[in-house]
Amino acid sequence: VYYISMGAPMLGSIPRSWLTVSPPRVLSWLSHTRLTLLKMDCDGCEFAIARDVIKDDVKFFQKVDQAIITVHTSSRWVKGHQEIVELGRLVRLMLNSGMNLVQIGISGCDDGIETPPNEELIHLGIPSGSGVSCQQWHFARLPRPITVPATHI
């Protein structure tokens, strides 16, 4: 088990004092070929993960068994349409790697960063605003589904 306190690159600028490393580079840095669980809560980096995975290792998510990404949906983090496009790219990469979206946990953020809500996300059916802007998106590889013949139902 490793806990690494560093930042992942973001779409915009971040303070220079932060060490930033993309998820594929962390895997390489650790000399691992597979991650059982990737947990990221990086206050805005969720909108740049897809860009960095495509650049550094487009097959990265095929090497991850489960991923829990905290997605922040208020306008503080979702500044425009580009963040929404990048979030869609992230979901597509994860689904195309064979993972499934198995759960979304929705809660409020602790530090008052929930307002204002992002109206474009709300229009797309993604909650945004007070009490719902910190979300845990859990992706995982599922075993093959068990099929039951119709005669047994």
JSON list of C-alpha atoms in Angstrom, two decimals:
[
{"chain": "A", "resi": 1, "resn": "VAL", "atom": "CA", "xyz": [0.00, 0.00, 0.00]},
{"chain": "A", "resi": 2, "resn": "TYR", "atom": "CA", "xyz": [1.36, 3.39, -1.00]},
{"chain": "A", "resi": 3, "resn": "TYR", "atom": "CA", "xyz": [-0.01, 6.79, -0.11]},
{"chain": "A", "resi": 4, "resn": "ILE", "atom": "CA", "xyz": [1.61, 9.40, -2.28]},
{"chain": "A", "resi": 5, "resn": "SER", "atom": "CA", "xyz": [0.95, 13.03, -1.47]},
{"chain": "A", "resi": 6, "resn": "MET", "atom": "CA", "xyz": [1.54, 14.86, -4.72]},
{"chain": "A", "resi": 7, "resn": "GLY", "atom": "CA", "xyz": [-0.51, 16.66, -7.26]},
{"chain": "A", "resi": 8, "resn": "ALA", "atom": "CA", "xyz": [-1.58, 15.51, -10.67]},
{"chain": "A", "resi": 9, "resn": "PRO", "atom": "CA", "xyz": [-1.35, 18.03, -13.51]},
{"chain": "A", "resi": 10, "resn": "MET", "atom": "CA", "xyz": [-4.37, 20.27, -14.02]},
{"chain": "A", "resi": 11, "resn": "LEU", "atom": "CA", "xyz": [-5.84, 22.07, -17.02]},
{"chain": "A", "resi": 12, "resn": "GLY", "atom": "CA", "xyz": [-4.90, 25.44, -15.54]},
{"chain": "A", "resi": 13, "resn": "SER", "atom": "CA", "xyz": [-1.95, 26.54, -13.48]},
{"chain": "A", "resi": 14, "resn": "ILE", "atom": "CA", "xyz": [-1.13, 25.35, -9.98]},
{"chain": "A", "resi": 15, "resn": "PRO", "atom": "CA", "xyz": [1.36, 26.66, -7.40]},
{"chain": "A", "resi": 16, "resn": "ARG", "atom": "CA", "xyz": [4.97, 25.94, -8.41]},
{"chain": "A", "resi": 17, "resn": "SER", "atom": "CA", "xyz": [5.70, 24.39, -5.02]},
{"chain": "A", "resi": 18, "resn": "TRP", "atom": "CA", "xyz": [3.61, 21.33, -5.92]},
{"chain": "A", "resi": 19, "resn": "LEU", "atom": "CA", "xyz": [5.24, 18.26, -7.42]},
{"chain": "A", "resi": 20, "resn": "THR", "atom": "CA", "xyz": [2.92, 17.08, -10.19]},
{"chain": "A", "resi": 21, "resn": "VAL", "atom": "CA", "xyz": [3.03, 13.66, -11.80]},
{"chain": "A", "resi": 22, "resn": "SER", "atom": "CA", "xyz": [0.51, 12.00, -14.09]},
{"chain": "A", "resi": 23, "resn": "PRO", "atom": "CA", "xyz": [-0.99, 8.67, -12.94]},
{"chain": "A", "resi": 24, "resn": "PRO", "atom": "CA", "xyz": [0.81, 6.63, -15.66]},
{"chain": "A", "resi": 25, "resn": "ARG", "atom": "CA", "xyz": [4.15, 8.11, -14.60]},
{"chain": "A", "resi": 26, "resn": "VAL", "atom": "CA", "xyz": [3.50, 7.21, -10.96]},
{"chain": "A", "resi": 27, "resn": "LEU", "atom": "CA", "xyz": [2.93, 3.59, -12.00]},
{"chain": "A", "resi": 28, "resn": "SER", "atom": "CA", "xyz": [6.22, 3.62, -13.89]},
{"chain": "A", "resi": 29, "resn": "TRP", "atom": "CA", "xyz": [8.02, 5.40, -11.04]},
{"chain": "A", "resi": 30, "resn": "LEU", "atom": "CA", "xyz": [6.90, 2.66, -8.61]},
{"chain": "A", "resi": 31, "resn": "SER", "atom": "CA", "xyz": [8.08, 0.00, -11.10]},
{"chain": "A", "resi": 32, "resn": "HIS", "atom": "CA", "xyz": [4.65, -1.63, -10.99]},
{"chain": "A", "resi": 33, "resn": "THR", "atom": "CA", "xyz": [2.79, -3.15, -13.89]},
{"chain": "A", "resi": 34, "resn": "ARG", "atom": "CA", "xyz": [-0.66, -3.08, -12.24]},
{"chain": "A", "resi": 35, "resn": "LEU", "atom": "CA", "xyz": [-2.62, -1.11, -9.64]},
{"chain": "A", "resi": 36, "resn": "THR", "atom": "CA", "xyz": [-5.26, -2.83, -7.55]},
{"chain": "A", "resi": 37, "resn": "LEU", "atom": "CA", "xyz": [-6.77, 0.50, -6.50]},
{"chain": "A", "resi": 38, "resn": "LEU", "atom": "CA", "xyz": [-6.19, 4.06, -7.69]},
{"chain": "A", "resi": 39, "resn": "LYS", "atom": "CA", "xyz": [-7.75, 6.72, -5.42]},
{"chain": "A", "resi": 40, "resn": "MET", "atom": "CA", "xyz": [-7.53, 10.34, -6.50]},
{"chain": "A", "resi": 41, "resn": "ASP", "atom": "CA", "xyz": [-8.91, 13.40, -4.71]},
{"chain": "A", "resi": 42, "resn": "CYS", "atom": "CA", "xyz": [-7.01, 16.20, -6.31]},
{"chain": "A", "resi": 43, "resn": "ASP", "atom": "CA", "xyz": [-9.32, 19.22, -6.34]},
{"chain": "A", "resi": 44, "resn": "GLY", "atom": "CA", "xyz": [-9.39, 19.90, -10.06]},
{"chain": "A", "resi": 45, "resn": "CYS", "atom": "CA", "xyz": [-6.94, 17.41, -11.57]},
{"chain": "A", "resi": 46, "resn": "GLU", "atom": "CA", "xyz": [-9.85, 15.14, -12.48]},
{"chain": "A", "resi": 47, "resn": "PHE", "atom": "CA", "xyz": [-10.36, 17.36, -15.51]},
{"chain": "A", "resi": 48, "resn": "ALA", "atom": "CA", "xyz": [-6.81, 16.75, -16.83]},
{"chain": "A", "resi": 49, "resn": "ILE", "atom": "CA", "xyz": [-6.41, 13.02, -16.14]},
{"chain": "A", "resi": 50, "resn": "ALA", "atom": "CA", "xyz": [-7.62, 11.93, -19.58]},
{"chain": "A", "resi": 51, "resn": "ARG", "atom": "CA", "xyz": [-5.26, 14.32, -21.34]},
{"chain": "A", "resi": 52, "resn": "ASP", "atom": "CA", "xyz": [-2.27, 13.01, -19.41]},
{"chain": "A", "resi": 53, "resn": "VAL", "atom": "CA", "xyz": [-3.23, 9.35, -19.74]},
{"chain": "A", "resi": 54, "resn": "ILE", "atom": "CA", "xyz": [-3.59, 9.74, -23.52]},
{"chain": "A", "resi": 55, "resn": "LYS", "atom": "CA", "xyz": [-0.22, 11.50, -23.65]},
{"chain": "A", "resi": 56, "resn": "ASP", "atom": "CA", "xyz": [1.73, 9.18, -21.30]},
{"chain": "A", "resi": 57, "resn": "ASP", "atom": "CA", "xyz": [0.08, 5.74, -21.64]},
{"chain": "A", "resi": 58, "resn": "VAL", "atom": "CA", "xyz": [-3.26, 5.40, -23.39]},
{"chain": "A", "resi": 59, "resn": "LYS", "atom": "CA", "xyz": [-3.60, 1.84, -21.99]},
{"chain": "A", "resi": 60, "resn": "PHE", "atom": "CA", "xyz": [-3.04, 2.96, -18.38]},
{"chain": "A", "resi": 61, "resn": "PHE", "atom": "CA", "xyz": [-6.57, 2.18, -17.15]},
{"chain": "A", "resi": 62, "resn": "GLN", "atom": "CA", "xyz": [-6.26, -1.38, -18.50]},
{"chain": "A", "resi": 63, "resn": "LYS", "atom": "CA", "xyz": [-3.62, -1.77, -15.75]},
{"chain": "A", "resi": 64, "resn": "VAL", "atom": "CA", "xyz": [-5.97, -0.55, -12.97]},
{"chain": "A", "resi": 65, "resn": "ASP", "atom": "CA", "xyz": [-8.47, -2.90, -11.30]},
{"chain": "A", "resi": 66, "resn": "GLN", "atom": "CA", "xyz": [-10.45, -0.20, -9.46]},
{"chain": "A", "resi": 67, "resn": "ALA", "atom": "CA", "xyz": [-10.39, 3.58, -9.52]},
{"chain": "A", "resi": 68, "resn": "ILE", "atom": "CA", "xyz": [-12.13, 6.01, -7.20]},
{"chain": "A", "resi": 69, "resn": "ILE", "atom": "CA", "xyz": [-11.96, 9.55, -8.49]},
{"chain": "A", "resi": 70, "resn": "THR", "atom": "CA", "xyz": [-13.36, 12.47, -6.51]},
{"chain": "A", "resi": 71, "resn": "VAL", "atom": "CA", "xyz": [-15.16, 14.71, -8.99]},
{"chain": "A", "resi": 72, "resn": "HIS", "atom": "CA", "xyz": [-15.86, 18.29, -7.92]},
{"chain": "A", "resi": 73, "resn": "THR", "atom": "CA", "xyz": [-18.86, 19.68, -9.79]},
{"chain": "A", "resi": 74, "resn": "SER", "atom": "CA", "xyz": [-19.19, 23.28, -8.65]},
{"chain": "A", "resi": 75, "resn": "SER", "atom": "CA", "xyz": [-18.27, 26.20, -10.88]},
{"chain": "A", "resi": 76, "resn": "ARG", "atom": "CA", "xyz": [-15.18, 26.76, -8.75]},
{"chain": "A", "resi": 77, "resn": "TRP", "atom": "CA", "xyz": [-13.65, 23.71, -10.46]},
{"chain": "A", "resi": 78, "resn": "VAL", "atom": "CA", "xyz": [-15.75, 23.40, -13.62]},
{"chain": "A", "resi": 79, "resn": "LYS", "atom": "CA", "xyz": [-14.86, 26.77, -15.10]},
{"chain": "A", "resi": 80, "resn": "GLY", "atom": "CA", "xyz": [-16.16, 26.11, -18.60]},
{"chain": "A", "resi": 81, "resn": "HIS", "atom": "CA", "xyz": [-17.12, 23.62, -21.26]},
{"chain": "A", "resi": 82, "resn": "GLN", "atom": "CA", "xyz": [-13.56, 22.25, -21.59]},
{"chain": "A", "resi": 83, "resn": "GLU", "atom": "CA", "xyz": [-13.66, 20.68, -18.10]},
{"chain": "A", "resi": 84, "resn": "ILE", "atom": "CA", "xyz": [-16.90, 18.90, -19.03]},
{"chain": "A", "resi": 85, "resn": "VAL", "atom": "CA", "xyz": [-15.38, 17.61, -22.28]},
{"chain": "A", "resi": 86, "resn": "GLU", "atom": "CA", "xyz": [-12.33, 16.34, -20.37]},
{"chain": "A", "resi": 87, "resn": "LEU", "atom": "CA", "xyz": [-14.53, 14.64, -17.76]},
{"chain": "A", "resi": 88, "resn": "GLY", "atom": "CA", "xyz": [-16.32, 12.86, -20.60]},
{"chain": "A", "resi": 89, "resn": "ARG", "atom": "CA", "xyz": [-12.99, 11.76, -22.06]},
{"chain": "A", "resi": 90, "resn": "LEU", "atom": "CA", "xyz": [-11.99, 10.35, -18.66]},
{"chain": "A", "resi": 91, "resn": "VAL", "atom": "CA", "xyz": [-15.20, 8.34, -18.36]},
{"chain": "A", "resi": 92, "resn": "ARG", "atom": "CA", "xyz": [-14.81, 7.06, -21.93]},
{"chain": "A", "resi": 93, "resn": "LEU", "atom": "CA", "xyz": [-11.19, 5.97, -21.28]},
{"chain": "A", "resi": 94, "resn": "MET", "atom": "CA", "xyz": [-12.21, 4.08, -18.16]},
{"chain": "A", "resi": 95, "resn": "LEU", "atom": "CA", "xyz": [-15.19, 2.36, -19.77]},
{"chain": "A", "resi": 96, "resn": "ASN", "atom": "CA", "xyz": [-13.16, 1.50, -22.88]},
{"chain": "A", "resi": 97, "resn": "SER", "atom": "CA", "xyz": [-10.52, -0.10, -20.63]},
{"chain": "A", "resi": 98, "resn": "GLY", "atom": "CA", "xyz": [-13.09, -2.63, -19.43]},
{"chain": "A", "resi": 99, "resn": "MET", "atom": "CA", "xyz": [-14.06, -0.97, -16.17]},
{"chain": "A", "resi": 100, "resn": "ASN", "atom": "CA", "xyz": [-17.64, -0.22, -15.21]},
{"chain": "A", "resi": 101, "resn": "LEU", "atom": "CA", "xyz": [-19.02, 2.70, -13.25]},
{"chain": "A", "resi": 102, "resn": "VAL", "atom": "CA", "xyz": [-20.27, 0.77, -10.23]},
{"chain": "A", "resi": 103, "resn": "GLN", "atom": "CA", "xyz": [-21.15, 3.51, -7.75]},
{"chain": "A", "resi": 104, "resn": "ILE", "atom": "CA", "xyz": [-21.32, 7.25, -7.31]},
{"chain": "A", "resi": 105, "resn": "GLY", "atom": "CA", "xyz": [-21.25, 8.62, -3.79]},
{"chain": "A", "resi": 106, "resn": "ILE", "atom": "CA", "xyz": [-22.61, 12.16, -3.56]},
{"chain": "A", "resi": 107, "resn": "SER", "atom": "CA", "xyz": [-21.93, 14.50, -0.66]},
{"chain": "A", "resi": 108, "resn": "GLY", "atom": "CA", "xyz": [-21.16, 18.06, 0.17]},
{"chain": "A", "resi": 109, "resn": "CYS", "atom": "CA", "xyz": [-17.67, 19.48, 0.28]},
{"chain": "A", "resi": 110, "resn": "ASP", "atom": "CA", "xyz": [-16.21, 20.48, 3.63]},
{"chain": "A", "resi": 111, "resn": "ASP", "atom": "CA", "xyz": [-14.63, 23.76, 2.70]},
{"chain": "A", "resi": 112, "resn": "GLY", "atom": "CA", "xyz": [-17.42, 25.82, 1.17]},
{"chain": "A", "resi": 113, "resn": "ILE", "atom": "CA", "xyz": [-16.38, 25.26, -2.46]},
{"chain": "A", "resi": 114, "resn": "GLU", "atom": "CA", "xyz": [-19.79, 24.06, -3.62]},
{"chain": "A", "resi": 115, "resn": "THR", "atom": "CA", "xyz": [-21.20, 27.25, -5.01]},
{"chain": "A", "resi": 116, "resn": "PRO", "atom": "CA", "xyz": [-22.07, 28.39, -7.49]},
{"chain": "A", "resi": 117, "resn": "PRO", "atom": "CA", "xyz": [-23.47, 25.26, -9.13]},
{"chain": "A", "resi": 118, "resn": "ASN", "atom": "CA", "xyz": [-22.51, 24.48, -12.73]},
{"chain": "A", "resi": 119, "resn": "GLU", "atom": "CA", "xyz": [-25.64, 24.76, -14.85]},
{"chain": "A", "resi": 120, "resn": "GLU", "atom": "CA", "xyz": [-24.20, 22.81, -17.82]},
{"chain": "A", "resi": 121, "resn": "LEU", "atom": "CA", "xyz": [-23.50, 19.78, -15.59]},
{"chain": "A", "resi": 122, "resn": "ILE", "atom": "CA", "xyz": [-27.00, 20.02, -14.11]},
{"chain": "A", "resi": 123, "resn": "HIS", "atom": "CA", "xyz": [-28.43, 20.07, -17.65]},
{"chain": "A", "resi": 124, "resn": "LEU", "atom": "CA", "xyz": [-26.46, 16.86, -18.36]},
{"chain": "A", "resi": 125, "resn": "GLY", "atom": "CA", "xyz": [-27.92, 15.19, -15.25]},
{"chain": "A", "resi": 126, "resn": "ILE", "atom": "CA", "xyz": [-24.84, 15.52, -13.03]},
{"chain": "A", "resi": 127, "resn": "PRO", "atom": "CA", "xyz": [-25.63, 17.08, -9.63]},
{"chain": "A", "resi": 128, "resn": "SER", "atom": "CA", "xyz": [-23.93, 20.37, -8.83]},
{"chain": "A", "resi": 129, "resn": "GLY", "atom": "CA", "xyz": [-24.51, 22.82, -6.01]},
{"chain": "A", "resi": 130, "resn": "SER", "atom": "CA", "xyz": [-24.86, 22.89, -2.27]},
{"chain": "A", "resi": 131, "resn": "GLY", "atom": "CA", "xyz": [-24.65, 19.47, -0.64]},
{"chain": "A", "resi": 132, "resn": "VAL", "atom": "CA", "xyz": [-23.89, 17.52, -3.85]},
{"chain": "A", "resi": 133, "resn": "SER", "atom": "CA", "xyz": [-20.68, 18.92, -5.37]},
{"chain": "A", "resi": 134, "resn": "CYS", "atom": "CA", "xyz": [-18.16, 16.39, -4.05]},
{"chain": "A", "resi": 135, "resn": "GLN", "atom": "CA", "xyz": [-18.71, 13.04, -5.72]},
{"chain": "A", "resi": 136, "resn": "GLN", "atom": "CA", "xyz": [-16.81, 9.75, -5.49]},
{"chain": "A", "resi": 137, "resn": "TRP", "atom": "CA", "xyz": [-16.99, 8.00, -8.87]},
{"chain": "A", "resi": 138, "resn": "HIS", "atom": "CA", "xyz": [-16.05, 4.34, -8.39]},
{"chain": "A", "resi": 139, "resn": "PHE", "atom": "CA", "xyz": [-15.01, 2.36, -11.45]},
{"chain": "A", "resi": 140, "resn": "ALA", "atom": "CA", "xyz": [-14.14, -1.33, -11.24]},
{"chain": "A", "resi": 141, "resn": "ARG", "atom": "CA", "xyz": [-13.63, -4.42, -13.33]},
{"chain": "A", "resi": 142, "resn": "LEU", "atom": "CA", "xyz": [-16.49, -6.79, -12.74]},
{"chain": "A", "resi": 143, "resn": "PRO", "atom": "CA", "xyz": [-16.36, -10.56, -13.08]},
{"chain": "A", "resi": 144, "resn": "ARG", "atom": "CA", "xyz": [-18.23, -12.03, -15.98]},
{"chain": "A", "resi": 145, "resn": "PRO", "atom": "CA", "xyz": [-21.94, -11.82, -15.31]},
{"chain": "A", "resi": 146, "resn": "ILE", "atom": "CA", "xyz": [-23.72, -15.01, -14.43]},
{"chain": "A", "resi": 147, "resn": "THR", "atom": "CA", "xyz": [-26.39, -15.81, -16.95]},
{"chain": "A", "resi": 148, "resn": "VAL", "atom": "CA", "xyz": [-29.49, -17.72, -15.96]},
{"chain": "A", "resi": 149, "resn": "PRO", "atom": "CA", "xyz": [-31.47, -19.49, -18.69]},
{"chain": "A", "resi": 150, "resn": "ALA", "atom": "CA", "xyz": [-34.94, -18.05, -19.13]},
{"chain": "A", "resi": 151, "resn": "THR", "atom": "CA", "xyz": [-36.51, -21.38, -18.14]},
{"chain": "A", "resi": 152, "resn": "HIS", "atom": "CA", "xyz": [-35.18, -20.92, -14.59]},
{"chain": "A", "resi": 153, "resn": "ILE", "atom": "CA", "xyz": [-36.64, -17.49, -14.02]}
]
